[in-house]
CSV table of C-alpha atoms and ligand atoms in Angstrom, one decimal:
chain,number,residue,atom,x,y,z
A,368,MET,CA,0.0,0.0,0.0
A,369,ILE,CA,2.7,2.5,1.0
A,370,LYS,CA,4.7,1.5,-2.0
A,371,LYS,CA,1.6,2.2,-4.2
A,372,ILE,CA,1.1,5.6,-2.6
A,373,ALA,CA,4.8,6.4,-3.0
A,374,ALA,CA,4.7,5.3,-6.6
A,375,ALA,CA,1.6,7.4,-7.2
A,376,SER,CA,3.1,10.5,-5.7
A,377,ILE,CA,6.3,10.1,-7.6
A,378,VAL,CA,4.3,9.8,-10.8
A,379,GLY,CA,2.4,12.9,-9.7
A,380,ILE,CA,5.6,14.8,-9.0
A,381,VAL,CA,7.0,13.8,-12.4
A,382,ILE,CA,3.9,15.1,-14.1
A,383,ILE,CA,3.9,18.3,-12.2
A,384,VAL,CA,7.6,18.9,-12.9
A,385,SER,CA,7.3,18.1,-16.6
A,386,LEU,CA,4.3,20.4,-16.8
A,387,ALA,CA,6.3,23.1,-15.1
A,388,VAL,CA,9.2,22.6,-17.4
A,389,ALA,CA,6.9,22.6,-20.5
A,390,PHE,CA,5.3,25.8,-19.2
A,391,SER,CA,8.5,27.6,-18.4
A,392,THR,CA,10.1,26.8,-21.8
A,393,GLU,CA,6.9,28.0,-23.4
A,394,MET,CA,7.2,31.3,-21.5
A,395,GLU,CA,10.8,31.8,-22.3
A,396,PRO,CA,11.4,34.2,-25.2
A,397,GLN,CA,12.6,32.3,-28.2
A,398,PRO,CA,16.0,33.3,-29.4
A,399,GLU,CA,15.9,35.3,-32.6
A,400,PRO,CA,16.7,33.1,-35.6
A,401,GLN,CA,20.1,34.1,-36.8
A,402,PRO,CA,20.1,35.1,-40.5
A,403,GLU,CA,22.6,33.1,-42.6
A,404,SER,CA,25.8,34.9,-43.2
A,405,ASN,CA,25.2,37.2,-46.1
A,406,ALA,CA,26.6,40.3,-47.6
A,407,VAL,CA,23.3,42.0,-47.0
A,408,SER,CA,22.0,43.5,-43.8
A,409,SER,CA,21.9,41.2,-40.8
A,410,HIS,CA,18.9,42.9,-39.3
A,411,SER,CA,15.3,43.2,-40.5
A,412,MET,CA,14.4,46.2,-42.7
A,413,GLN,CA,11.4,48.3,-42.1
A,414,GLY,CA,9.4,49.2,-45.2
A,415,VAL,CA,6.7,51.8,-45.6
A,416,ILE,CA,3.3,50.9,-46.9
A,417,GLN,CA,1.2,53.6,-48.5
A,418,PRO,CA,-2.4,53.0,-49.7
A,419,ASP,CA,-3.9,54.1,-53.0
A,420,VAL,CA,-0.6,55.0,-54.8
A,421,MET,CA,-1.4,54.8,-58.5
A,422,THR,CA,1.9,55.7,-59.9
A,423,GLY,CA,5.5,56.2,-59.0
A,424,GLY,CA,6.5,52.6,-58.6
A,425,ASP,CA,10.1,51.6,-59.4
A,426,VAL,CA,8.8,48.0,-59.6
A,427,ILE,CA,5.1,47.1,-60.4
A,428,MET,CA,3.1,44.0,-59.9
A,429,PRO,CA,1.1,44.0,-63.1
A,430,THR,CA,-2.4,42.6,-63.6
A,431,LYS,CA,-3.0,38.8,-63.8
A,432,VAL,CA,0.2,37.8,-62.1
A,433,SER,CA,-1.9,35.9,-59.5
A,434,ARG,CA,-2.0,33.1,-62.0
A,435,PRO,CA,1.1,31.2,-63.0
A,436,GLY,CA,2.6,32.2,-66.3
A,437,CYS,CA,4.2,35.6,-65.7
A,438,GLU,CA,7.4,33.8,-64.6
A,439,GLU,CA,7.8,32.4,-68.2
A,440,THR,CA,8.5,35.9,-69.5
A,441,ASP,CA,10.0,37.2,-66.2
A,442,ARG,CA,7.2,39.7,-65.8
A,443,CYS,CA,5.7,38.9,-62.4
A,444,TYR,CA,7.4,42.0,-61.0
A,445,ILE,CA,8.4,44.6,-63.6
A,446,PRO,CA,11.3,44.9,-63.8
A,447,SER,CA,12.1,41.6,-62.2
A,448,VAL,CA,15.6,42.8,-61.5
A,449,ILE,CA,16.3,46.4,-60.3
A,450,THR,CA,19.8,47.8,-59.7
A,451,ILE,CA,20.3,50.7,-57.3
A,452,SER,CA,23.1,52.2,-55.3
A,453,ALA,CA,23.5,51.7,-51.6
A,454,GLY,CA,21.3,54.1,-49.6
A,455,GLU,CA,18.6,54.3,-52.3
A,456,SER,CA,15.1,53.1,-52.1
A,457,VAL,CA,12.8,50.9,-54.1
A,458,THR,CA,9.1,51.5,-54.3
A,459,TRP,CA,6.8,48.6,-55.4
A,460,VAL,CA,3.3,49.3,-56.5
A,461,ASN,CA,0.6,46.7,-56.7
A,462,GLU,CA,-1.2,47.5,-59.9
A,463,ASP,CA,-3.1,44.2,-59.9
A,464,SER,CA,-6.6,43.6,-58.5
A,465,ALA,CA,-5.3,40.9,-56.2
A,466,PHE,CA,-3.2,41.0,-53.0
A,467,HIS,CA,0.5,40.5,-53.4
A,468,SER,CA,3.6,40.8,-51.2
A,469,VAL,CA,7.2,41.7,-51.4
A,470,THR,CA,9.0,39.3,-49.1
A,471,SER,CA,12.8,38.6,-48.9
A,472,GLY,CA,14.1,35.2,-49.9
A,473,PHE,CA,12.3,32.5,-51.9
A,474,TYR,CA,9.0,30.7,-51.3
A,475,ASP,CA,10.8,27.6,-50.1
A,476,ALA,CA,13.7,29.5,-48.5
A,477,PRO,CA,12.4,32.7,-46.9
A,478,GLN,CA,15.0,35.1,-45.7
A,479,ASP,CA,14.1,37.2,-42.6
A,480,LEU,CA,15.0,40.6,-44.0
A,481,PHE,CA,11.7,42.2,-44.9
A,482,ASP,CA,8.1,41.4,-45.6
A,483,SER,CA,5.5,43.9,-46.9
A,484,GLY,CA,2.6,41.7,-45.8
A,485,HIS,CA,-0.4,41.5,-48.0
A,486,MET,CA,-0.5,44.6,-50.2
A,487,ASP,CA,-3.9,45.8,-51.3
A,488,PRO,CA,-4.5,46.8,-54.9
A,489,PHE,CA,-2.6,50.1,-55.5
A,490,ASP,CA,-0.8,49.9,-52.2
A,491,SER,CA,2.9,50.9,-52.5
A,492,TYR,CA,5.8,49.5,-50.4
A,493,THR,CA,9.0,51.4,-50.1
A,494,LEU,CA,12.3,50.0,-48.7
A,495,THR,CA,15.7,51.6,-48.4
A,496,PHE,CA,18.7,49.5,-49.0
A,497,ASP,CA,21.8,50.6,-47.2
A,498,GLU,CA,24.1,47.7,-47.8
A,499,PRO,CA,25.4,46.4,-51.1
A,500,GLY,CA,24.3,42.9,-52.0
A,501,THR,CA,21.9,40.9,-54.1
A,502,ILE,CA,18.5,40.4,-52.4
A,503,ASP,CA,16.0,37.9,-53.8
A,504,TYR,CA,12.3,38.4,-53.0
A,505,TYR,CA,9.0,36.7,-53.8
A,506,CYS,CA,5.3,36.9,-53.2
A,507,THR,CA,4.0,34.8,-50.3
A,508,LEU,CA,0.7,34.3,-52.1
A,509,HIS,CA,2.0,33.4,-55.5
A,510,PRO,CA,5.3,31.5,-55.2
A,511,TRP,CA,6.1,31.8,-58.9
A,512,MET,CA,6.4,35.6,-58.5
A,513,GLU,CA,10.1,36.3,-57.9
A,514,GLY,CA,12.3,39.4,-58.2
A,515,GLN,CA,15.7,40.7,-57.3
A,516,VAL,CA,17.2,43.9,-56.0
A,517,ILE,CA,20.9,44.4,-56.7
A,518,VAL,CA,22.4,47.0,-54.4
A,519,GLU,CA,25.8,48.3,-55.7
B,1859,CU,CU1,1.4,37.7,-55.6
């Protein structure tokens, strides 16, 4: 009988301890994922979203790119490759009637540099690039949409 009670209380203690451990690890702030070594900035970039911008885009998302096909002619973002100097900005304008995003990396290999989030039709997104490098980006909603910023 005593052995049973002892066993039961040990099981109870083990459960309580493991719950406590699970809870405390859940509450601990997760370490920031370290970006892979890259010539580009090692910290996240803050972009600026502006609604209802009809013109003035350096790069546009044209109509109908929410269906595959634009990648065949490299016209998902126009131009799909833009070259700027360090310290300059790029403004994207969504000229499509669907949501799109400008997100660093590739669909199957995201890079934690920037993410416009879902851009409404005619939203613009502006980012300033301070460090030289080649930055790939894509649309989180349409993985075939890919573009590149080359910062010299
Ligand atoms: Cu898209």
